[in-house]
CSV table of C-alpha atoms in Angstrom, one decimal:
chain,number,residue,atom,x,y,z
A,21,MET,CA,-5.9,-2.8,-26.6
A,22,ALA,CA,-3.4,-5.6,-27.0
A,23,ASP,CA,-2.8,-7.7,-23.9
A,24,GLU,CA,0.9,-6.7,-23.5
A,25,SER,CA,0.3,-3.0,-24.0
A,26,PHE,CA,-2.6,-3.3,-21.6
A,27,ARG,CA,-0.4,-4.9,-18.9
A,28,GLN,CA,2.2,-2.2,-19.4
A,29,ALA,CA,-0.4,0.5,-19.0
A,30,LEU,CA,-1.7,-1.2,-16.0
A,31,THR,CA,1.7,-1.5,-14.4
A,32,ARG,CA,2.3,2.2,-14.9
A,33,LEU,CA,-1.0,2.9,-13.1
A,34,LEU,CA,-0.2,0.7,-10.1
A,35,PRO,CA,0.9,3.5,-7.8
A,36,ARG,CA,-2.2,5.5,-8.5
A,37,LEU,CA,-4.4,2.5,-8.0
A,38,ARG,CA,-2.7,1.9,-4.7
A,39,ARG,CA,-3.2,5.5,-3.7
A,40,PHE,CA,-6.9,5.3,-4.6
A,41,GLY,CA,-7.2,2.0,-2.8
A,42,MET,CA,-5.8,3.6,0.4
A,43,THR,CA,-8.2,6.5,-0.1
A,44,LEU,CA,-11.2,4.2,-0.4
A,45,THR,CA,-10.3,1.6,2.3
A,46,GLY,CA,-8.1,3.5,4.7
A,47,SER,CA,-6.1,0.3,5.1
A,48,GLY,CA,-2.9,-0.7,3.4
A,49,THR,CA,-3.8,-4.4,3.5
A,50,ASP,CA,-7.2,-3.8,2.1
A,51,ALA,CA,-5.8,-1.5,-0.5
A,52,ASP,CA,-3.3,-4.0,-1.7
A,53,GLU,CA,-5.8,-6.7,-1.9
A,54,LEU,CA,-8.3,-4.4,-3.6
A,55,VAL,CA,-5.6,-3.5,-6.2
A,56,GLN,CA,-4.7,-7.1,-6.7
A,57,THR,CA,-8.3,-8.2,-7.1
A,58,THR,CA,-8.9,-5.3,-9.5
A,59,CYS,CA,-5.9,-6.3,-11.7
A,60,GLU,CA,-7.0,-9.9,-11.7
A,61,ARG,CA,-10.5,-8.8,-12.8
A,62,VAL,CA,-9.3,-6.6,-15.6
A,63,LEU,CA,-6.4,-8.6,-17.0
A,64,GLY,CA,-7.5,-10.3,-20.1
A,65,ARG,CA,-10.4,-7.9,-20.5
A,66,ALA,CA,-8.6,-5.3,-22.5
A,67,GLY,CA,-11.0,-5.9,-25.3
A,68,GLN,CA,-13.8,-4.5,-23.3
A,69,LEU,CA,-12.2,-1.1,-23.4
A,70,ARG,CA,-13.5,1.3,-25.9
A,71,ASP,CA,-10.9,3.6,-27.6
A,72,ASP,CA,-12.3,6.6,-25.9
A,73,THR,CA,-12.3,5.1,-22.4
A,74,ARG,CA,-9.9,6.5,-19.9
A,75,LEU,CA,-8.1,3.5,-18.5
A,76,ASP,CA,-7.5,5.1,-15.1
A,77,ALA,CA,-11.1,6.1,-14.7
A,78,TRP,CA,-12.3,2.7,-15.8
A,79,LEU,CA,-10.0,1.0,-13.2
A,80,TYR,CA,-11.1,3.4,-10.5
A,81,ALA,CA,-14.7,2.5,-11.2
A,82,VAL,CA,-13.9,-1.2,-11.0
A,83,MET,CA,-12.1,-0.6,-7.7
A,84,ARG,CA,-14.9,1.4,-6.3
A,85,ASN,CA,-17.5,-1.3,-7.3
A,86,LEU,CA,-15.4,-4.0,-5.8
A,87,TRP,CA,-14.9,-2.1,-2.6
A,88,THR,CA,-18.6,-1.3,-2.3
A,89,SER,CA,-19.4,-5.0,-2.8
A,90,GLU,CA,-16.9,-5.9,-0.2
A,91,LEU,CA,-18.3,-3.4,2.3
A,92,ARG,CA,-21.7,-4.7,1.7
A,93,ARG,CA,-20.5,-8.2,2.3
A,94,ARG,CA,-18.7,-7.4,5.4
A,95,ARG,CA,-21.4,-5.2,6.7
A,96,ILE,CA,-18.9,-3.4,8.7
A,97,ARG,CA,-16.8,-0.3,8.0
A,98,ARG,CA,-13.3,-0.3,9.2
A,99,HIS,CA,-11.1,2.7,9.0
A,100,GLU,CA,-7.4,2.7,9.5
A,101,GLY,CA,-5.4,5.8,9.0
A,102,ILE,CA,-3.8,6.9,5.9
A,103,GLU,CA,-1.6,9.0,8.2
A,104,ALA,CA,-0.6,5.9,10.1
A,105,ALA,CA,0.6,4.4,6.9
A,106,GLU,CA,2.5,7.5,5.9
A,107,ALA,CA,4.1,7.8,9.3
A,108,VAL,CA,5.7,4.4,9.1
A,109,ALA,CA,6.4,4.6,5.4
A,110,GLY,CA,8.9,7.4,6.1
A,111,GLU,CA,9.0,10.9,4.9
A,112,ASP,CA,10.8,12.4,2.0
A,113,GLY,CA,14.2,13.1,3.2
A,114,ALA,CA,14.7,15.9,0.8
A,115,ALA,CA,11.8,17.9,2.1
A,116,ARG,CA,12.2,20.6,4.7
A,117,THR,CA,10.9,19.9,8.1
A,118,GLU,CA,8.4,22.6,7.8
A,119,ASP,CA,7.1,21.3,4.6
A,120,ARG,CA,6.9,17.8,6.0
A,121,MET,CA,4.9,19.0,8.9
A,122,THR,CA,2.6,20.8,6.6
A,123,LEU,CA,2.1,17.8,4.3
A,124,ALA,CA,1.7,15.5,7.3
A,125,ALA,CA,-1.0,17.8,8.6
A,126,VAL,CA,-2.7,17.6,5.2
A,127,ARG,CA,-2.6,13.9,5.3
A,128,ARG,CA,-4.0,13.8,8.8
A,129,ALA,CA,-6.7,16.2,7.8
A,130,MET,CA,-7.5,14.1,4.8
A,131,ASP,CA,-7.6,11.0,6.9
A,132,SER,CA,-10.2,12.6,9.2
A,133,LEU,CA,-12.7,13.2,6.3
A,134,PRO,CA,-15.3,10.7,5.4
A,135,GLU,CA,-14.5,8.2,2.7
A,136,GLU,CA,-16.8,9.8,0.2
A,137,GLN,CA,-15.1,13.2,0.6
A,138,ARG,CA,-11.6,11.7,0.5
A,139,ALA,CA,-12.4,9.9,-2.7
A,140,VAL,CA,-13.6,12.9,-4.6
A,141,LEU,CA,-10.8,15.1,-3.3
A,142,MET,CA,-8.3,12.5,-4.4
A,143,LEU,CA,-9.7,12.0,-7.8
A,144,VAL,CA,-10.1,15.6,-8.6
A,145,CYS,CA,-7.3,17.4,-6.8
A,146,VAL,CA,-4.6,14.8,-7.0
A,147,ASP,CA,-5.5,12.6,-10.0
A,148,GLY,CA,-6.9,15.6,-11.9
A,149,LEU,CA,-9.9,13.8,-13.2
A,150,SER,CA,-12.9,15.6,-14.6
A,151,TYR,CA,-16.1,15.9,-12.6
A,152,ARG,CA,-17.7,13.8,-15.3
A,153,ASP,CA,-15.2,11.0,-14.8
A,154,VAL,CA,-15.6,11.2,-11.0
A,155,SER,CA,-19.4,11.1,-11.4
A,156,ALA,CA,-19.0,7.8,-13.3
A,157,ILE,CA,-16.5,6.4,-11.0
A,158,MET,CA,-18.4,7.1,-7.8
A,159,ASP,CA,-21.8,6.5,-9.5
A,160,ILE,CA,-23.2,9.8,-8.3
A,161,PRO,CA,-24.6,12.9,-10.1
A,162,ILE,CA,-22.2,15.6,-11.1
A,163,GLY,CA,-24.0,18.0,-8.8
A,164,THR,CA,-23.2,15.7,-5.9
A,165,VAL,CA,-19.6,15.6,-7.0
A,166,MET,CA,-19.6,19.4,-6.9
A,167,SER,CA,-21.3,19.8,-3.5
A,168,ARG,CA,-19.2,17.0,-2.0
A,169,LEU,CA,-16.0,18.6,-3.2
A,170,SER,CA,-17.1,22.0,-1.8
A,171,ARG,CA,-17.9,20.5,1.5
A,172,ALA,CA,-14.7,18.4,1.6
A,173,ARG,CA,-12.5,21.4,0.8
A,174,GLN,CA,-14.2,23.4,3.5
A,175,ASP,CA,-13.8,20.6,6.0
A,176,LEU,CA,-10.2,20.1,5.1
A,177,HIS,CA,-9.4,23.7,5.4
A,178,ALA,CA,-11.1,23.9,8.8
A,179,ARG,CA,-9.1,21.0,10.0
A,180,LEU,CA,-5.9,22.5,8.7
A,181,ALA,CA,-6.7,25.8,10.3
A,182,GLY,CA,-7.4,24.0,13.5
A,183,GLU,CA,-4.0,22.4,13.5
A,184,ALA,CA,-2.3,25.7,12.7
A,185,ASP,CA,-4.0,27.3,15.6
A,186,GLY,CA,-2.7,24.6,17.9
A,187,LYS,CA,-6.1,23.0,18.4
A,188,VAL,CA,-6.3,19.3,18.6
A,189,THR,CA,-7.9,17.9,15.4
A,190,PRO,CA,-9.2,14.6,16.4
A,191,LEU,CA,-8.7,11.7,14.0
A,192,ARG,CA,-12.1,10.3,14.2
A,193,PRO,CA,-13.6,7.3,12.3
A,194,ALA,CA,-15.0,8.0,8.9
A,195,ARG,CA,-18.4,9.3,8.7
A,196,ARG,CA,-20.7,9.7,5.8
A,197,GLY,CA,-20.6,13.1,4.2
B,8,MET,CA,-26.8,29.0,3.9
B,9,ALA,CA,-27.8,27.9,0.4
B,10,GLY,CA,-26.5,31.0,-1.3
B,11,THR,CA,-23.1,30.7,0.3
B,12,ASP,CA,-23.0,27.0,-0.5
B,13,ASP,CA,-23.9,27.6,-4.1
B,14,ARG,CA,-21.2,30.3,-4.4
B,15,ASP,CA,-18.7,28.0,-2.9
B,16,VAL,CA,-19.6,25.2,-5.2
B,17,ARG,CA,-19.2,27.5,-8.2
B,18,LEU,CA,-15.8,28.8,-6.9
B,19,VAL,CA,-14.6,25.2,-6.4
B,20,ALA,CA,-15.7,24.3,-9.9
B,21,TYR,CA,-14.0,27.4,-11.2
B,22,ALA,CA,-10.8,26.5,-9.4
B,23,ASP,CA,-11.0,23.1,-11.0
B,24,GLY,CA,-11.6,24.5,-14.5
B,25,GLU,CA,-15.0,22.8,-14.7
B,26,LEU,CA,-17.2,25.8,-15.5
B,27,ASP,CA,-18.3,26.6,-19.0
B,28,GLU,CA,-17.5,29.9,-20.4
B,29,ASP,CA,-20.6,31.8,-19.2
B,30,ALA,CA,-20.4,30.5,-15.7
B,31,ALA,CA,-16.7,31.2,-15.5
B,32,ARG,CA,-17.3,34.8,-16.6
B,33,ALA,CA,-19.9,35.2,-13.9
B,34,VAL,CA,-17.5,33.9,-11.3
B,35,GLU,CA,-14.8,36.2,-12.6
B,36,ALA,CA,-17.1,39.2,-12.3
B,37,GLU,CA,-17.8,38.2,-8.7
B,38,LEU,CA,-14.1,37.8,-8.0
B,39,ALA,CA,-13.5,41.3,-9.3
B,40,THR,CA,-15.7,42.8,-6.7
B,41,SER,CA,-15.6,40.4,-3.7
B,42,ALA,CA,-12.6,40.1,-1.5
B,43,GLU,CA,-14.3,37.2,0.2
B,44,ALA,CA,-14.7,35.3,-3.0
B,45,ARG,CA,-11.0,35.9,-3.8
B,46,ARG,CA,-10.1,34.6,-0.4
B,47,LEU,CA,-12.2,31.5,-0.8
B,48,LEU,CA,-10.8,30.8,-4.3
B,49,GLY,CA,-7.3,31.2,-2.9
B,50,ILE,CA,-8.1,28.6,-0.2
B,51,HIS,CA,-9.5,26.1,-2.7
B,52,ARG,CA,-6.5,26.5,-5.0
B,53,GLU,CA,-4.1,26.1,-2.1
B,54,THR,CA,-6.0,23.1,-0.8
B,55,ALA,CA,-5.6,21.4,-4.2
B,56,SER,CA,-1.9,22.2,-4.3
B,57,LEU,CA,-1.4,20.9,-0.9
B,58,LEU,CA,-3.2,17.7,-1.6
B,59,LYS,CA,-1.2,17.1,-4.7
B,60,ALA,CA,2.0,17.6,-2.8
B,61,ALA,CA,0.9,15.5,0.2
B,62,PHE,CA,0.0,12.4,-1.9
B,63,PRO,CA,2.6,12.2,-4.7
B,64,GLU,CA,2.5,9.1,-6.8
B,65,SER,CA,6.0,8.3,-5.8
B,66,ARG,CA,4.9,7.4,-2.3
B,67,TYR,CA,2.9,4.5,-3.7
B,68,ALA,CA,5.5,3.2,-6.2
B,69,GLY,CA,6.4,-0.4,-6.5
B,70,GLY,CA,4.6,-3.6,-7.0
B,71,SER,CA,3.9,-5.6,-10.1
B,72,LEU,CA,0.9,-7.2,-11.7
B,73,PRO,CA,-0.4,-10.5,-10.8
B,74,PRO,CA,0.3,-13.3,-13.3
B,75,ALA,CA,-1.9,-13.4,-16.3
B,76,PRO,CA,-5.0,-15.4,-15.5
B,77,ALA,CA,-5.1,-18.9,-16.8
B,78,GLY,CA,-8.8,-18.9,-17.4
B,79,ARG,CA,-11.5,-16.7,-16.1
B,80,ALA,CA,-10.7,-14.1,-13.6
B,81,ARG,CA,-11.3,-15.0,-10.0
B,82,PRO,CA,-15.1,-15.1,-9.7
B,83,GLY,CA,-17.1,-13.2,-7.1
B,84,PRO,CA,-16.7,-9.8,-5.6
B,85,HIS,CA,-15.1,-11.0,-2.4
B,86,LEU,CA,-11.7,-9.5,-1.7
B,87,LEU,CA,-11.4,-11.7,1.3
B,88,ALA,CA,-12.9,-15.1,1.3
B,89,ARG,CA,-13.5,-15.0,5.0
B,90,PRO,CA,-14.2,-11.8,6.8
B,91,TRP,CA,-12.2,-12.8,9.8
B,92,ALA,CA,-9.2,-13.7,7.7
B,93,GLY,CA,-9.0,-10.3,6.2
B,94,ALA,CA,-9.5,-8.7,9.6
B,95,VAL,CA,-6.7,-10.8,11.0
B,96,ALA,CA,-4.4,-9.9,8.1
B,97,ALA,CA,-5.2,-6.3,8.6
B,98,SER,CA,-5.0,-6.6,12.3
B,99,LEU,CA,-1.5,-7.9,12.2
B,100,LEU,CA,-0.2,-4.7,10.7
B,101,LEU,CA,0.3,-2.2,13.4
B,102,GLY,CA,2.1,0.0,11.1
B,103,CYS,CA,3.8,-2.0,8.5
B,104,ILE,CA,6.7,-1.7,6.2
B,105,GLY,CA,7.0,-4.0,3.3
B,106,TYR,CA,10.4,-5.3,2.7
B,107,GLY,CA,10.3,-8.6,1.0
B,108,ALA,CA,12.3,-9.0,-2.1
B,109,GLY,CA,10.1,-10.8,-4.6
B,110,SER,CA,6.9,-9.8,-2.8
B,111,LEU,CA,4.1,-9.1,-5.1
B,112,TRP,CA,3.3,-5.9,-3.4
B,113,PRO,CA,6.5,-4.9,-1.5
B,114,ALA,CA,6.0,-1.2,-1.2
B,115,PRO,CA,5.3,0.4,2.1
B,116,ILE,CA,1.7,0.2,2.9
B,117,ALA,CA,0.5,0.1,6.4
B,118,ALA,CA,-2.6,-0.3,8.5
B,119,GLY,CA,-3.3,1.2,11.9
B,120,PRO,CA,-4.4,-0.5,15.0
B,121,SER,CA,-7.5,-2.6,14.9
B,122,ARG,CA,-9.5,-4.8,17.0
B,123,MET,CA,-8.0,-8.0,15.6
B,124,LEU,CA,-4.5,-6.7,15.9
B,125,ALA,CA,-5.1,-6.2,19.6
B,126,GLU,CA,-6.3,-9.8,19.8
B,127,ILE,CA,-3.2,-11.1,18.1
B,128,ALA,CA,-0.9,-9.0,20.3
B,129,GLU,CA,-2.8,-10.0,23.4
B,130,TYR,CA,-2.7,-13.7,22.4
B,131,HIS,CA,1.0,-13.6,22.0
B,132,ALA,CA,1.6,-11.5,25.1
B,133,LEU,CA,-0.4,-13.9,27.1
B,134,TYR,CA,0.9,-17.2,25.7
B,135,SER,CA,4.5,-16.2,25.4
B,136,ARG,CA,4.6,-15.6,29.1
B,137,GLU,CA,3.0,-18.9,30.0
B,138,THR,CA,6.3,-20.7,30.3
B,139,ARG,CA,4.9,-23.7,32.1
B,140,HIS,CA,1.9,-24.0,29.8
B,141,LEU,CA,3.3,-22.5,26.7
B,142,VAL,CA,2.0,-25.2,24.4
B,143,GLU,CA,-0.9,-27.7,24.2
B,144,ALA,CA,1.1,-30.3,22.3
B,145,ASP,CA,4.7,-30.8,23.1
B,146,ALA,CA,7.5,-30.7,20.5
B,147,SER,CA,8.0,-34.5,21.0
B,148,GLU,CA,4.5,-34.9,19.5
B,149,ALA,CA,5.4,-33.5,16.1
B,150,GLU,CA,3.4,-36.1,14.2
B,151,HIS,CA,0.3,-35.5,16.4
B,152,ILE,CA,0.7,-31.7,15.9
B,153,ARG,CA,0.7,-32.2,12.1
B,154,ALA,CA,-2.3,-34.5,12.2
B,155,TRP,CA,-4.1,-32.2,14.6
B,156,LEU,CA,-3.5,-28.8,13.2
B,157,GLY,CA,-3.2,-29.5,9.5
B,158,PRO,CA,-6.9,-30.1,8.9
B,159,LYS,CA,-7.8,-27.2,11.2
B,160,VAL,CA,-6.1,-24.7,8.9
B,161,GLY,CA,-6.4,-26.6,5.7
B,162,ARG,CA,-2.7,-27.3,4.9
B,163,ALA,CA,0.1,-29.5,5.8
B,164,ILE,CA,1.9,-28.2,8.9
B,165,ALA,CA,5.5,-27.7,8.3
B,166,ILE,CA,7.5,-27.2,11.5
B,167,PRO,CA,10.5,-25.1,10.5
B,168,ASP,CA,13.8,-25.8,12.2
B,169,LEU,CA,14.9,-22.4,13.6
B,170,SER,CA,17.8,-23.6,15.6
B,171,ALA,CA,20.2,-21.6,13.4
B,172,ALA,CA,18.6,-18.6,15.0
B,173,GLY,CA,18.8,-20.0,18.5
B,174,LEU,CA,15.1,-20.9,18.6
B,175,THR,CA,14.0,-24.3,19.9
B,176,PHE,CA,10.7,-25.7,18.8
B,177,ALA,CA,8.6,-26.1,22.0
B,178,GLY,CA,5.3,-27.4,20.5
B,179,ALA,CA,2.1,-26.0,19.3
B,180,ARG,CA,-1.2,-24.6,20.3
B,181,LEU,CA,-4.5,-23.9,18.6
B,182,VAL,CA,-5.6,-20.3,18.8
B,183,ALA,CA,-9.1,-19.3,18.0
B,184,LEU,CA,-9.9,-15.9,16.4
B,185,GLU,CA,-13.6,-15.3,16.0
B,186,GLY,CA,-14.1,-19.0,16.2
B,187,GLN,CA,-11.6,-19.7,13.4
B,188,PRO,CA,-8.5,-21.7,13.9
B,189,VAL,CA,-4.9,-20.5,13.8
B,190,ALA,CA,-2.1,-22.9,14.2
B,191,ALA,CA,0.6,-21.4,16.4
B,192,LEU,CA,4.0,-23.1,16.5
B,193,MET,CA,5.9,-21.9,19.6
B,194,TYR,CA,9.7,-21.6,19.9
B,195,THR,CA,11.7,-20.8,22.9
B,196,ARG,CA,15.0,-19.1,23.1
B,197,PRO,CA,17.6,-18.5,25.9
B,198,ASP,CA,17.7,-14.7,25.5
B,199,GLY,CA,14.1,-13.7,25.4
B,200,LEU,CA,10.4,-14.6,25.4
B,201,PRO,CA,9.1,-17.2,23.0
B,202,VAL,CA,8.4,-16.6,19.4
B,203,ALA,CA,5.4,-17.9,17.4
B,204,PHE,CA,5.0,-18.9,13.8
B,205,CYS,CA,1.3,-18.9,13.0
B,206,ILE,CA,-0.6,-20.3,10.0
B,207,LEU,CA,-4.1,-19.4,9.1
B,208,SER,CA,-6.3,-20.0,6.1
B,209,ALA,CA,-6.7,-16.8,4.1
B,210,PRO,CA,-7.5,-17.7,0.5
B,211,ALA,CA,-7.3,-14.2,-0.8
B,212,ALA,CA,-4.5,-12.9,1.4
B,213,GLY,CA,-2.2,-10.6,-0.4
B,214,ARG,CA,1.3,-11.9,-1.1
B,215,GLY,CA,3.1,-8.8,0.1
B,216,MET,CA,5.5,-9.1,3.0
B,217,LEU,CA,4.7,-6.8,5.8
B,218,GLN,CA,6.5,-6.0,9.0
B,219,ALA,CA,5.3,-4.2,12.0
B,220,GLU,CA,6.5,-3.4,15.5
B,221,ARG,CA,4.6,-2.1,18.5
B,222,GLU,CA,6.0,-1.8,22.0
B,223,GLY,CA,8.9,-4.1,21.2
B,224,VAL,CA,6.8,-6.9,19.7
B,225,GLY,CA,7.6,-7.5,16.0
B,226,VAL,CA,5.2,-9.0,13.6
B,227,ALA,CA,5.9,-10.1,10.1
B,228,SER,CA,3.2,-11.4,7.9
B,229,TRP,CA,2.9,-12.7,4.3
B,230,GLY,CA,0.5,-14.7,2.3
B,231,ASP,CA,0.7,-17.2,-0.6
B,232,GLY,CA,-2.8,-17.0,-2.0
B,233,THR,CA,-4.2,-19.7,0.2
B,234,HIS,CA,-2.9,-19.0,3.7
B,235,ARG,CA,-1.4,-16.2,5.7
B,236,TYR,CA,1.7,-16.7,7.8
B,237,VAL,CA,2.8,-14.7,10.8
B,238,VAL,CA,6.0,-14.6,12.8
B,239,VAL,CA,5.6,-12.7,16.0
B,240,GLY,CA,7.9,-12.1,18.9
B,241,GLU,CA,9.9,-9.5,20.8
B,242,ALA,CA,12.7,-8.6,18.4
B,243,PRO,CA,14.2,-5.8,16.4
B,244,PRO,CA,13.2,-5.8,12.7
B,245,GLU,CA,16.4,-7.3,11.4
B,246,ARG,CA,16.1,-10.3,13.7
B,247,LEU,CA,12.5,-10.7,12.7
B,248,ARG,CA,13.5,-10.7,9.1
B,249,HIS,CA,16.1,-13.4,9.8
B,250,TRP,CA,13.5,-15.6,11.4
B,251,VAL,CA,11.1,-15.0,8.5
B,252,GLY,CA,13.8,-16.0,6.0
B,253,LEU,CA,14.4,-19.2,7.9
B,254,VAL,CA,10.7,-20.0,8.0
B,255,GLN,CA,10.2,-19.2,4.3
B,256,ARG,CA,12.9,-21.5,3.2
B,257,GLN,CA,11.3,-24.4,5.0
B,258,ILE,CA,7.6,-24.1,4.3
C-alpha cells in the first residue's frame, strides 16, 4: 500500500483504534498513547501488509501486542472506567433520556467485565470482526474466543438485568475471565 | 454445566453468523423446539445491538496521525518511558475533556480516579494552603530556581508571567512523586488559593490537551513529547484554559 493511501486509511480508523484502546486499557490517557505508539510503529511499514490483510485487524493486533508488553513491563494492572470517560465526554443530545440510561447502563456493565471479555465483545459485536480475526488479534484459539464471548455475553446480560432490577451492580476492578 | 455452556457457545456463534451450514441447521432445529434456546438467542442478539449502540465510532472521533517518522519508528515496546510518568499523566485526569485546538489527540478521552491523581490533588491541596511556606525558593531567586529545578526535570525552567490573569509568581518547590522530581511553580492571586504550574519529565507523554475538575480543583495537562505540563488550581474550566493559554505562549 502506498504511504499516502496508508496514512489516509489509518486516519479513517483512528476512532476505532481509540475505542479499542479504551477497551484494552480502560484509560483514556493510556488509550491515546497506545494509539499514538501504534501509529508510529506502523507508519512507514505499509509494505509489510499483504493484499489480503485486513488493516483494522492488523492494527488491533499491533495494539494488543504493545499493550501486553506494556503491562508486562509495568507489572501492574490499572483499570480506569470506560464509563467515567463517557460520563464526562457528554451524551448524545439527540438521544432520548431512556435510551441514554440504557446505553449508559450497557457501558457500565461493559466496564465491569474483565479486559479479555471486553476485548472480544468489542471486536465481535461492535467492530464486526470474524472469530478468526479475533483469534489472531488476541492470540488465542478460536474455541477460546467462542467460550469467552459466551461467558462475556452472559455476564453482561446478568449485570444489565441486575441494574434493571434496581440492584447495585458494583464497578469492580478488572479480573481475568 | 458443560452441556448448557456448549449450547450457549453455539447460540452465540449462530447469532454472530459464525457457524457453518451444518452447525447452523442444527441450531435452527433446536430453536424450532426450544423456547429457552430462542430466549437465549434473543438475548445474545439484543446484547450485540446494545453494544453497537453504546459504543458508536462517533464517540471516539477526532485526532490525527503523528508526523511521518524521519527514520526508524520509535524503538522498544514502552508506551511510557517511566512508569511513574505515565501514572502521573493518567492520574492527573480525574475525568478529562480534551479541548485544545491543535492538540494531536483533542477528542474527549478521560480517565478515572487513580492513586497518582489522589497524590497530585493532595499535594496541591496541601501546598496551596501553606501560605506562609508556600514555596521553597522565593520568586526573587528566579535564577536559582532555574538552576535548581532545570536539571531535576531535564529541561530549562521557563517561569511564565501570568500577571495578565492576576497571578503573581511566588516561587517554586520541588515535589517528589514516587521519588521522581516535579518542578512546581507557584502563583498567588488576590481572589483565591494559589495556582501551580508543574513540569515533569515524561518522554512518551501524549500531546493531547486534557482538562479535568474535581471538587472545584481544575487540572489541565498536556505534553510535548519530552515533558508533561500541568496547571492546577481552584477555578472554573474557562479560567483554567485562560491560564493554560498564557503558559503555553511562554514556554
